């Protein structure tokens, strides 16, 4: 646990100390006001469905924050009015090269920054009073690190004897991570204690679990890069196996909602019931590493320069093909789907028929985080925020 002296010092230094190493550049309003929405982990929720109730209409840039000496910024997480942003700084040592920044979502002001010491493998997972980051410590070891959201103090760390290749998932006070030696680990979010560890795949490595595990209604879902394993469902409390279905090597997913489990195996997209029964498989032809989004009416699948909208019964409803570049990772925002439309920028299209709602140019290349009235996107050296026009 961090010392009281350290916390008191951070409190005394306040915002002035935190602002060193950060430059904020805003547009006319420079403030989104109170941001009530949340996107606390990869894919927004523990099922990673990438869906929210609503998003902004015709968003315009409100603020932009640039970090000094940074050469790469990962997708942030959003909780309780703050953004938590992992970044790769320009530094000669691994201990100071990777950092975690906390920004106010309203105006982009820097609250604090801390070194991560090891390379983060995706967006942080945020639960009450905890920020959890998964890290690629080496080819043989991984690390899960937890911070306090108030000042960024490190609360605990847990080293895993295998590389972690996907960001953590937090559900009901438990952190879940899979490793590339075929195991899944459950840790207490409060103190980092090991709840259970279970070996799922007998393979010796090779990104066995390349994506974040999904949790829904007390069940943990994993997608294995081993074609012999496919999708596995476990009891989230004990690690006991419920079922497994061979789907081919899972390259993206699982994404889990109330009644659907969706995984991708290169160009094949498969939907299962939550009890493992097969619903449908669709071939979108082109393999693509980007995540799918699952809404109430459609499953949205990026594939090269196309976005496919698939009905819940597996039939194609519509597709959109970009003119230049590649389609980006989609997010369902109410009755619209938001994604990067190649070189045109970010666009929103109607869920039902794909008609264009709005398009804005952007130099941000990261996956968009969408909330009701606001949209956040990482750039190569910072974060861009957009709000209602």
PDB file of C-alpha atoms in Angstrom, residues 40-331:
ATOM      1  CA  UNK A  40     -14.886   1.868 -17.816  1.00  0.00           C
ATOM      2  CA  UNK A  41     -13.122  -0.914 -19.754  1.00  0.00           C
ATOM      3  CA  UNK A  42     -12.408  -2.394 -23.159  1.00  0.00           C
ATOM      4  CA  UNK A  43     -15.694  -2.581 -25.104  1.00  0.00           C
ATOM      5  CA  UNK A  44     -17.460  -0.467 -22.420  1.00  0.00           C
ATOM      6  CA  UNK A  45     -18.918  -3.252 -20.256  1.00  0.00           C
ATOM      7  CA  UNK A  46     -17.802  -6.673 -19.049  1.00  0.00           C
ATOM      8  CA  UNK A  47     -19.471  -8.237 -22.101  1.00  0.00           C
ATOM      9  CA  UNK A  48     -17.536  -5.872 -24.458  1.00  0.00           C
ATOM     10  CA  UNK A  49     -20.621  -5.221 -26.620  1.00  0.00           C
ATOM     11  CA  UNK A  50     -19.556  -1.651 -27.538  1.00  0.00           C
ATOM     12  CA  UNK A  51     -23.036  -0.171 -27.164  1.00  0.00           C
ATOM     13  CA  UNK A  52     -24.541   2.838 -25.393  1.00  0.00           C
ATOM     14  CA  UNK A  53     -28.077   4.220 -25.211  1.00  0.00           C
ATOM     15  CA  UNK A  54     -27.312   7.371 -27.228  1.00  0.00           C
ATOM     16  CA  UNK A  55     -24.496   9.444 -28.685  1.00  0.00           C
ATOM     17  CA  UNK A  56     -23.930  13.075 -29.746  1.00  0.00           C
ATOM     18  CA  UNK A  57     -25.541  14.479 -32.866  1.00  0.00           C
ATOM     19  CA  UNK A  58     -23.173  16.271 -35.268  1.00  0.00           C
ATOM     20  CA  UNK A  59     -20.327  16.488 -32.723  1.00  0.00           C
ATOM     21  CA  UNK A  60     -17.756  19.277 -32.895  1.00  0.00           C
ATOM     22  CA  UNK A  61     -14.373  19.464 -31.206  1.00  0.00           C
ATOM     23  CA  UNK A  62     -14.514  20.958 -27.720  1.00  0.00           C
ATOM     24  CA  UNK A  63     -11.028  20.293 -26.394  1.00  0.00           C
ATOM     25  CA  UNK A  64      -7.814  18.545 -27.268  1.00  0.00           C
ATOM     26  CA  UNK A  65      -5.046  17.535 -24.861  1.00  0.00           C
ATOM     27  CA  UNK A  66      -1.543  16.755 -26.113  1.00  0.00           C
ATOM     28  CA  UNK A  67       1.089  14.981 -23.999  1.00  0.00           C
ATOM     29  CA  UNK A  68       4.751  15.999 -24.229  1.00  0.00           C
ATOM     30  CA  UNK A  69       7.250  13.406 -25.483  1.00  0.00           C
ATOM     31  CA  UNK A  70       4.624  10.784 -26.345  1.00  0.00           C
ATOM     32  CA  UNK A  71       4.700   8.653 -29.475  1.00  0.00           C
ATOM     33  CA  UNK A  72       1.599   6.513 -28.993  1.00  0.00           C
ATOM     34  CA  UNK A  73      -1.675   6.750 -27.069  1.00  0.00           C
ATOM     35  CA  UNK A  74      -3.986   3.809 -26.451  1.00  0.00           C
ATOM     36  CA  UNK A  75      -7.762   3.799 -26.123  1.00  0.00           C
ATOM     37  CA  UNK A  76      -8.718   5.412 -22.794  1.00  0.00           C
ATOM     38  CA  UNK A  77     -11.355   4.396 -20.274  1.00  0.00           C
ATOM     39  CA  UNK A  78     -13.983   6.738 -18.808  1.00  0.00           C
ATOM     40  CA  UNK A  79     -15.470   6.637 -15.310  1.00  0.00           C
ATOM     41  CA  UNK A  80     -16.817   9.173 -12.830  1.00  0.00           C
ATOM     42  CA  UNK A  81     -16.036  12.132 -15.066  1.00  0.00           C
ATOM     43  CA  UNK A  82     -12.387  11.215 -15.695  1.00  0.00           C
ATOM     44  CA  UNK A  83     -10.473   9.640 -18.586  1.00  0.00           C
ATOM     45  CA  UNK A  84      -7.648   7.185 -17.884  1.00  0.00           C
ATOM     46  CA  UNK A  85      -5.188   7.113 -20.780  1.00  0.00           C
ATOM     47  CA  UNK A  86      -2.245   4.692 -21.253  1.00  0.00           C
ATOM     48  CA  UNK A  87       0.569   6.122 -23.363  1.00  0.00           C
ATOM     49  CA  UNK A  88       3.970   5.185 -24.754  1.00  0.00           C
ATOM     50  CA  UNK A  89       6.418   7.983 -24.009  1.00  0.00           C
ATOM     51  CA  UNK A  90       9.732   8.675 -25.698  1.00  0.00           C
ATOM     52  CA  UNK A  91      12.215   7.354 -23.159  1.00  0.00           C
ATOM     53  CA  UNK A  92      15.251   5.116 -23.062  1.00  0.00           C
ATOM     54  CA  UNK A  93      14.115   2.989 -20.102  1.00  0.00           C
ATOM     55  CA  UNK A  94      11.044   0.787 -19.783  1.00  0.00           C
ATOM     56  CA  UNK A  95      10.483   1.999 -16.216  1.00  0.00           C
ATOM     57  CA  UNK A  96       9.634   5.529 -17.373  1.00  0.00           C
ATOM     58  CA  UNK A  97       8.632   4.870 -20.979  1.00  0.00           C
ATOM     59  CA  UNK A  98       5.018   3.816 -20.323  1.00  0.00           C
ATOM     60  CA  UNK A  99       2.655   6.083 -18.417  1.00  0.00           C
ATOM     61  CA  UNK A 100      -0.943   6.370 -17.274  1.00  0.00           C
ATOM     62  CA  UNK A 101      -2.606   9.794 -17.461  1.00  0.00           C
ATOM     63  CA  UNK A 102      -5.821  10.892 -15.715  1.00  0.00           C
ATOM     64  CA  UNK A 103      -7.729  13.713 -17.441  1.00  0.00           C
ATOM     65  CA  UNK A 104     -10.905  15.554 -16.585  1.00  0.00           C
ATOM     66  CA  UNK A 105     -13.439  14.467 -19.228  1.00  0.00           C
ATOM     67  CA  UNK A 106     -15.097  17.874 -19.046  1.00  0.00           C
ATOM     68  CA  UNK A 107     -12.173  20.076 -20.089  1.00  0.00           C
ATOM     69  CA  UNK A 108      -9.188  17.785 -20.692  1.00  0.00           C
ATOM     70  CA  UNK A 109      -7.151  19.113 -17.765  1.00  0.00           C
ATOM     71  CA  UNK A 110      -4.517  16.715 -16.445  1.00  0.00           C
ATOM     72  CA  UNK A 111      -5.255  15.443 -12.928  1.00  0.00           C
ATOM     73  CA  UNK A 112      -2.203  13.214 -12.501  1.00  0.00           C
ATOM     74  CA  UNK A 113       0.235  10.960 -14.318  1.00  0.00           C
ATOM     75  CA  UNK A 114       2.155   7.904 -13.119  1.00  0.00           C
ATOM     76  CA  UNK A 115       4.743   5.551 -14.641  1.00  0.00           C
ATOM     77  CA  UNK A 116       3.523   2.061 -15.546  1.00  0.00           C
ATOM     78  CA  UNK A 117       7.054   0.546 -15.640  1.00  0.00           C
ATOM     79  CA  UNK A 118       5.873  -2.056 -18.185  1.00  0.00           C
ATOM     80  CA  UNK A 119       3.988  -1.941 -21.500  1.00  0.00           C
ATOM     81  CA  UNK A 120       0.170  -1.801 -21.142  1.00  0.00           C
ATOM     82  CA  UNK A 121      -1.783  -4.208 -23.316  1.00  0.00           C
ATOM     83  CA  UNK A 122      -4.948  -2.150 -23.738  1.00  0.00           C
ATOM     84  CA  UNK A 123      -7.484   0.050 -21.996  1.00  0.00           C
ATOM     85  CA  UNK A 124      -7.564   0.103 -18.181  1.00  0.00           C
ATOM     86  CA  UNK A 125     -10.484  -1.531 -16.375  1.00  0.00           C
ATOM     87  CA  UNK A 126     -12.068   0.813 -13.817  1.00  0.00           C
ATOM     88  CA  UNK A 127     -14.169  -0.277 -10.861  1.00  0.00           C
ATOM     89  CA  UNK A 128     -15.131   1.716  -7.751  1.00  0.00           C
ATOM     90  CA  UNK A 129     -11.897   3.035  -6.175  1.00  0.00           C
ATOM     91  CA  UNK A 130      -9.664   0.972  -8.477  1.00  0.00           C
ATOM     92  CA  UNK A 131      -7.954   1.363 -11.882  1.00  0.00           C
ATOM     93  CA  UNK A 132      -6.524  -1.932 -13.166  1.00  0.00           C
ATOM     94  CA  UNK A 133      -3.968  -2.153 -15.978  1.00  0.00           C
ATOM     95  CA  UNK A 134      -2.714  -5.335 -17.641  1.00  0.00           C
ATOM     96  CA  UNK A 135       0.872  -5.272 -18.835  1.00  0.00           C
ATOM     97  CA  UNK A 136       3.249  -7.208 -21.096  1.00  0.00           C
ATOM     98  CA  UNK A 137       6.162  -7.503 -18.703  1.00  0.00           C
ATOM     99  CA  UNK A 138       8.083  -9.920 -20.973  1.00  0.00           C
ATOM    100  CA  UNK A 139       7.524 -12.930 -23.194  1.00  0.00           C
ATOM    101  CA  UNK A 140       7.513 -15.124 -20.073  1.00  0.00           C
ATOM    102  CA  UNK A 141       5.752 -12.933 -17.501  1.00  0.00           C
ATOM    103  CA  UNK A 142       2.814 -10.570 -17.287  1.00  0.00           C
ATOM    104  CA  UNK A 143       1.728  -8.071 -14.665  1.00  0.00           C
ATOM    105  CA  UNK A 144      -1.555  -6.702 -13.363  1.00  0.00           C
ATOM    106  CA  UNK A 145      -1.214  -3.311 -11.636  1.00  0.00           C
ATOM    107  CA  UNK A 146      -3.882  -1.461  -9.653  1.00  0.00           C
ATOM    108  CA  UNK A 147      -4.026   2.283  -8.934  1.00  0.00           C
ATOM    109  CA  UNK A 148      -6.166   4.520  -6.757  1.00  0.00           C
ATOM    110  CA  UNK A 149      -8.140   6.959  -8.950  1.00  0.00           C
ATOM    111  CA  UNK A 150      -7.746   9.931  -6.590  1.00  0.00           C
ATOM    112  CA  UNK A 151      -4.005  10.547  -6.958  1.00  0.00           C
ATOM    113  CA  UNK A 152      -2.773   7.597  -9.021  1.00  0.00           C
ATOM    114  CA  UNK A 153      -1.142   5.800  -6.109  1.00  0.00           C
ATOM    115  CA  UNK A 154      -0.247   2.177  -6.788  1.00  0.00           C
ATOM    116  CA  UNK A 155      -2.407  -0.066  -4.562  1.00  0.00           C
ATOM    117  CA  UNK A 156      -1.151  -3.508  -5.574  1.00  0.00           C
ATOM    118  CA  UNK A 157       0.491  -5.504  -8.337  1.00  0.00           C
ATOM    119  CA  UNK A 158       0.346  -9.180  -9.210  1.00  0.00           C
ATOM    120  CA  UNK A 159       2.891 -10.891 -11.458  1.00  0.00           C
ATOM    121  CA  UNK A 160       1.683 -13.764 -13.651  1.00  0.00           C
ATOM    122  CA  UNK A 161       4.050 -16.465 -14.915  1.00  0.00           C
ATOM    123  CA  UNK A 162       2.995 -15.993 -18.544  1.00  0.00           C
ATOM    124  CA  UNK A 163       2.527 -13.086 -20.911  1.00  0.00           C
ATOM    125  CA  UNK A 164      -0.805 -11.256 -20.768  1.00  0.00           C
ATOM    126  CA  UNK A 165      -1.952 -10.427 -24.289  1.00  0.00           C
ATOM    127  CA  UNK A 166      -5.289  -8.691 -23.620  1.00  0.00           C
ATOM    128  CA  UNK A 167      -6.609  -5.996 -21.244  1.00  0.00           C
ATOM    129  CA  UNK A 168      -8.292  -6.985 -17.959  1.00  0.00           C
ATOM    130  CA  UNK A 169     -12.031  -7.266 -17.338  1.00  0.00           C
ATOM    131  CA  UNK A 170     -13.573  -6.281 -13.994  1.00  0.00           C
ATOM    132  CA  UNK A 171     -16.955  -7.586 -12.821  1.00  0.00           C
ATOM    133  CA  UNK A 172     -18.483  -7.759  -9.334  1.00  0.00           C
ATOM    134  CA  UNK A 173     -15.221  -6.792  -7.643  1.00  0.00           C
ATOM    135  CA  UNK A 174     -13.088  -9.393  -9.458  1.00  0.00           C
ATOM    136  CA  UNK A 175     -10.384  -8.853 -12.111  1.00  0.00           C
ATOM    137  CA  UNK A 176     -10.199 -11.500 -14.851  1.00  0.00           C
ATOM    138  CA  UNK A 177      -7.234 -11.948 -17.205  1.00  0.00           C
ATOM    139  CA  UNK A 178      -6.241 -14.700 -19.606  1.00  0.00           C
ATOM    140  CA  UNK A 179      -2.641 -15.539 -20.471  1.00  0.00           C
ATOM    141  CA  UNK A 180      -0.947 -17.058 -23.496  1.00  0.00           C
ATOM    142  CA  UNK A 181      -0.246 -20.336 -21.754  1.00  0.00           C
ATOM    143  CA  UNK A 182      -3.902 -21.258 -21.687  1.00  0.00           C
ATOM    144  CA  UNK A 183      -4.836 -20.115 -18.181  1.00  0.00           C
ATOM    145  CA  UNK A 184      -7.370 -17.638 -16.813  1.00  0.00           C
ATOM    146  CA  UNK A 185      -6.793 -15.829 -13.514  1.00  0.00           C
ATOM    147  CA  UNK A 186      -9.343 -14.284 -11.135  1.00  0.00           C
ATOM    148  CA  UNK A 187      -7.994 -11.628  -8.719  1.00  0.00           C
ATOM    149  CA  UNK A 188      -9.762  -9.570  -6.087  1.00  0.00           C
ATOM    150  CA  UNK A 189      -9.990  -5.970  -7.317  1.00  0.00           C
ATOM    151  CA  UNK A 190      -9.576  -4.513  -3.832  1.00  0.00           C
ATOM    152  CA  UNK A 191      -6.283  -6.162  -2.837  1.00  0.00           C
ATOM    153  CA  UNK A 192      -5.119  -8.252  -5.821  1.00  0.00           C
ATOM    154  CA  UNK A 193      -5.535 -11.577  -4.005  1.00  0.00           C
ATOM    155  CA  UNK A 194      -5.803 -14.685  -6.202  1.00  0.00           C
ATOM    156  CA  UNK A 195      -9.373 -16.031  -6.118  1.00  0.00           C
ATOM    157  CA  UNK A 196      -8.705 -18.888  -8.541  1.00  0.00           C
ATOM    158  CA  UNK A 197      -6.621 -19.894 -11.560  1.00  0.00           C
ATOM    159  CA  UNK A 198      -7.712 -22.433 -14.140  1.00  0.00           C
ATOM    160  CA  UNK A 199      -5.888 -23.971 -17.109  1.00  0.00           C
ATOM    161  CA  UNK A 200      -8.183 -24.071 -20.118  1.00  0.00           C
ATOM    162  CA  UNK A 201      -5.990 -24.734 -23.120  1.00  0.00           C
ATOM    163  CA  UNK A 202      -3.194 -27.304 -23.161  1.00  0.00           C
ATOM    164  CA  UNK A 203      -1.253 -25.360 -25.775  1.00  0.00           C
ATOM    165  CA  UNK A 204       2.223 -24.032 -24.984  1.00  0.00           C
ATOM    166  CA  UNK A 205       1.605 -20.449 -26.051  1.00  0.00           C
ATOM    167  CA  UNK A 206       1.025 -18.386 -29.170  1.00  0.00           C
ATOM    168  CA  UNK A 207      -1.526 -15.862 -27.858  1.00  0.00           C
ATOM    169  CA  UNK A 208      -3.893 -18.528 -26.515  1.00  0.00           C
ATOM    170  CA  UNK A 209      -6.328 -15.876 -25.279  1.00  0.00           C
ATOM    171  CA  UNK A 210      -5.723 -12.866 -27.548  1.00  0.00           C
ATOM    172  CA  UNK A 211      -8.754 -10.854 -26.390  1.00  0.00           C
ATOM    173  CA  UNK A 212     -10.286  -9.742 -23.119  1.00  0.00           C
ATOM    174  CA  UNK A 213     -12.466 -12.320 -21.400  1.00  0.00           C
ATOM    175  CA  UNK A 214     -16.183 -11.484 -21.171  1.00  0.00           C
ATOM    176  CA  UNK A 215     -18.430 -11.752 -18.111  1.00  0.00           C
ATOM    177  CA  UNK A 216     -22.209 -11.774 -18.038  1.00  0.00           C
ATOM    178  CA  UNK A 217     -24.691 -12.925 -15.398  1.00  0.00           C
ATOM    179  CA  UNK A 218     -22.162 -14.924 -13.377  1.00  0.00           C
ATOM    180  CA  UNK A 219     -20.555 -16.672 -16.352  1.00  0.00           C
ATOM    181  CA  UNK A 220     -17.090 -16.066 -17.785  1.00  0.00           C
ATOM    182  CA  UNK A 221     -16.574 -16.493 -21.542  1.00  0.00           C
ATOM    183  CA  UNK A 222     -13.195 -16.980 -23.245  1.00  0.00           C
ATOM    184  CA  UNK A 223     -12.160 -17.242 -26.871  1.00  0.00           C
ATOM    185  CA  UNK A 224      -9.032 -19.292 -27.553  1.00  0.00           C
ATOM    186  CA  UNK A 225      -6.657 -18.883 -30.471  1.00  0.00           C
ATOM    187  CA  UNK A 226      -6.373 -22.671 -30.435  1.00  0.00           C
ATOM    188  CA  UNK A 227      -8.860 -24.137 -32.909  1.00  0.00           C
ATOM    189  CA  UNK A 228      -9.209 -27.203 -30.692  1.00  0.00           C
ATOM    190  CA  UNK A 229     -10.649 -25.110 -27.858  1.00  0.00           C
ATOM    191  CA  UNK A 230     -12.771 -22.328 -29.401  1.00  0.00           C
ATOM    192  CA  UNK A 231     -15.216 -20.767 -26.908  1.00  0.00           C
ATOM    193  CA  UNK A 232     -15.255 -21.799 -23.241  1.00  0.00           C
ATOM    194  CA  UNK A 233     -17.781 -20.810 -20.553  1.00  0.00           C
ATOM    195  CA  UNK A 234     -16.816 -20.954 -16.849  1.00  0.00           C
ATOM    196  CA  UNK A 235     -18.478 -20.165 -13.561  1.00  0.00           C
ATOM    197  CA  UNK A 236     -17.159 -16.686 -12.735  1.00  0.00           C
ATOM    198  CA  UNK A 237     -17.007 -17.412  -8.977  1.00  0.00           C
ATOM    199  CA  UNK A 238     -15.230 -20.771  -9.045  1.00  0.00           C
ATOM    200  CA  UNK A 239     -13.721 -21.276 -12.512  1.00  0.00           C
ATOM    201  CA  UNK A 240     -15.706 -24.489 -12.986  1.00  0.00           C
ATOM    202  CA  UNK A 241     -16.299 -25.227 -16.675  1.00  0.00           C
ATOM    203  CA  UNK A 242     -19.887 -25.070 -17.960  1.00  0.00           C
ATOM    204  CA  UNK A 243     -19.350 -25.852 -21.640  1.00  0.00           C
ATOM    205  CA  UNK A 244     -17.024 -25.419 -24.607  1.00  0.00           C
ATOM    206  CA  UNK A 245     -17.658 -25.187 -28.351  1.00  0.00           C
ATOM    207  CA  UNK A 246     -15.050 -25.567 -31.095  1.00  0.00           C
ATOM    208  CA  UNK A 247     -15.402 -22.641 -33.509  1.00  0.00           C
ATOM    209  CA  UNK A 248     -11.960 -22.515 -35.072  1.00  0.00           C
ATOM    210  CA  UNK A 249      -9.269 -20.199 -33.747  1.00  0.00           C
ATOM    211  CA  UNK A 250     -10.955 -17.177 -32.136  1.00  0.00           C
ATOM    212  CA  UNK A 251      -9.326 -14.016 -33.487  1.00  0.00           C
ATOM    213  CA  UNK A 252     -11.811 -11.538 -31.971  1.00  0.00           C
ATOM    214  CA  UNK A 253     -14.262 -11.803 -29.086  1.00  0.00           C
ATOM    215  CA  UNK A 254     -16.151 -13.133 -27.331  1.00  0.00           C
ATOM    216  CA  UNK A 255     -18.743 -10.369 -27.176  1.00  0.00           C
ATOM    217  CA  UNK A 256     -21.604 -11.270 -24.855  1.00  0.00           C
ATOM    218  CA  UNK A 257     -25.079  -9.777 -24.367  1.00  0.00           C
ATOM    219  CA  UNK A 258     -28.200 -11.040 -22.607  1.00  0.00           C
ATOM    220  CA  UNK A 259     -28.856 -13.740 -25.203  1.00  0.00           C
ATOM    221  CA  UNK A 260     -25.895 -13.849 -27.577  1.00  0.00           C
ATOM    222  CA  UNK A 261     -22.209 -14.820 -27.655  1.00  0.00           C
ATOM    223  CA  UNK A 262     -20.382 -13.587 -30.771  1.00  0.00           C
ATOM    224  CA  UNK A 263     -16.848 -14.565 -31.829  1.00  0.00           C
ATOM    225  CA  UNK A 264     -14.781 -14.141 -34.936  1.00  0.00           C
ATOM    226  CA  UNK A 265     -12.485 -16.720 -36.488  1.00  0.00           C
ATOM    227  CA  UNK A 266     -10.610 -14.869 -39.237  1.00  0.00           C
ATOM    228  CA  UNK A 267     -13.348 -14.173 -41.842  1.00  0.00           C
ATOM    229  CA  UNK A 268     -16.036 -16.264 -40.116  1.00  0.00           C
ATOM    230  CA  UNK A 269     -18.380 -14.690 -37.544  1.00  0.00           C
ATOM    231  CA  UNK A 270     -20.268 -17.105 -35.284  1.00  0.00           C
ATOM    232  CA  UNK A 271     -23.152 -16.435 -32.896  1.00  0.00           C
ATOM    233  CA  UNK A 272     -24.027 -18.800 -30.040  1.00  0.00           C
ATOM    234  CA  UNK A 273     -26.726 -18.833 -27.415  1.00  0.00           C
ATOM    235  CA  UNK A 274     -25.400 -18.227 -23.898  1.00  0.00           C
ATOM    236  CA  UNK A 275     -25.694 -21.988 -23.270  1.00  0.00           C
ATOM    237  CA  UNK A 276     -23.362 -22.739 -26.194  1.00  0.00           C
ATOM    238  CA  UNK A 277     -25.967 -23.710 -28.798  1.00  0.00           C
ATOM    239  CA  UNK A 278     -25.065 -22.630 -32.344  1.00  0.00           C
ATOM    240  CA  UNK A 279     -27.226 -19.901 -33.881  1.00  0.00           C
ATOM    241  CA  UNK A 280     -25.515 -18.921 -37.090  1.00  0.00           C
ATOM    242  CA  UNK A 281     -22.201 -18.423 -38.880  1.00  0.00           C
ATOM    243  CA  UNK A 282     -21.579 -15.720 -41.483  1.00  0.00           C
ATOM    244  CA  UNK A 283     -18.574 -15.440 -43.792  1.00  0.00           C
ATOM    245  CA  UNK A 284     -17.475 -11.815 -44.277  1.00  0.00           C
ATOM    246  CA  UNK A 285     -14.520 -13.026 -46.371  1.00  0.00           C
ATOM    247  CA  UNK A 286     -11.792 -10.677 -45.149  1.00  0.00           C
ATOM    248  CA  UNK A 287     -10.043 -11.335 -41.807  1.00  0.00           C
ATOM    249  CA  UNK A 288      -9.910  -8.242 -39.596  1.00  0.00           C
ATOM    250  CA  UNK A 289      -8.553  -7.840 -36.041  1.00  0.00           C
ATOM    251  CA  UNK A 290     -11.014  -5.111 -35.042  1.00  0.00           C
ATOM    252  CA  UNK A 291     -13.832  -5.695 -32.586  1.00  0.00           C
ATOM    253  CA  UNK A 292     -17.465  -6.273 -33.484  1.00  0.00           C
ATOM    254  CA  UNK A 293     -20.318  -4.334 -31.841  1.00  0.00           C
ATOM    255  CA  UNK A 294     -23.596  -5.966 -30.801  1.00  0.00           C
ATOM    256  CA  UNK A 295     -26.800  -3.952 -30.470  1.00  0.00           C
ATOM    257  CA  UNK A 296     -30.424  -4.874 -29.903  1.00  0.00           C
ATOM    258  CA  UNK A 297     -31.116  -5.236 -33.641  1.00  0.00           C
ATOM    259  CA  UNK A 298     -27.816  -5.771 -35.420  1.00  0.00           C
ATOM    260  CA  UNK A 299     -24.318  -7.198 -35.102  1.00  0.00           C
ATOM    261  CA  UNK A 300     -21.781  -4.870 -36.762  1.00  0.00           C
ATOM    262  CA  UNK A 301     -18.663  -6.456 -38.240  1.00  0.00           C
ATOM    263  CA  UNK A 302     -15.707  -4.476 -39.679  1.00  0.00           C
ATOM    264  CA  UNK A 303     -13.923  -6.213 -42.544  1.00  0.00           C
ATOM    265  CA  UNK A 304     -11.278  -4.250 -44.429  1.00  0.00           C
ATOM    266  CA  UNK A 305     -13.046  -1.474 -46.321  1.00  0.00           C
ATOM    267  CA  UNK A 306     -16.556  -2.698 -45.405  1.00  0.00           C
ATOM    268  CA  UNK A 307     -18.872  -2.636 -42.417  1.00  0.00           C
ATOM    269  CA  UNK A 308     -21.473  -5.410 -42.331  1.00  0.00           C
ATOM    270  CA  UNK A 309     -24.760  -5.074 -40.453  1.00  0.00           C
ATOM    271  CA  UNK A 310     -26.011  -8.580 -39.576  1.00  0.00           C
ATOM    272  CA  UNK A 311     -29.510  -9.274 -38.257  1.00  0.00           C
ATOM    273  CA  UNK A 312     -29.934 -11.271 -35.058  1.00  0.00           C
ATOM    274  CA  UNK A 313     -30.927 -14.253 -37.251  1.00  0.00           C
ATOM    275  CA  UNK A 314     -27.648 -14.097 -39.202  1.00  0.00           C
ATOM    276  CA  UNK A 315     -28.942 -12.400 -42.352  1.00  0.00           C
ATOM    277  CA  UNK A 316     -27.125  -9.414 -43.820  1.00  0.00           C
ATOM    278  CA  UNK A 317     -29.268  -6.279 -43.381  1.00  0.00           C
ATOM    279  CA  UNK A 318     -26.929  -3.863 -45.157  1.00  0.00           C
ATOM    280  CA  UNK A 319     -23.266  -3.088 -45.722  1.00  0.00           C
ATOM    281  CA  UNK A 320     -21.235   0.087 -46.088  1.00  0.00           C
ATOM    282  CA  UNK A 321     -18.095   0.307 -48.200  1.00  0.00           C
ATOM    283  CA  UNK A 322     -15.637   3.150 -47.667  1.00  0.00           C
ATOM    284  CA  UNK A 323     -14.253   5.071 -50.638  1.00  0.00           C
ATOM    285  CA  UNK A 324     -10.672   5.351 -49.350  1.00  0.00           C
ATOM    286  CA  UNK A 325      -8.934   3.579 -46.486  1.00  0.00           C
ATOM    287  CA  UNK A 326     -10.397   1.039 -44.058  1.00  0.00           C
ATOM    288  CA  UNK A 327     -13.461   0.980 -41.879  1.00  0.00           C
ATOM    289  CA  UNK A 328     -12.877   1.462 -38.130  1.00  0.00           C
ATOM    290  CA  UNK A 329     -14.116  -0.273 -35.002  1.00  0.00           C
ATOM    291  CA  UNK A 330     -17.890   0.276 -34.650  1.00  0.00           C
ATOM    292  CA  UNK A 331     -19.896   1.408 -31.612  1.00  0.00           C
TER     293      UNK A 331
END
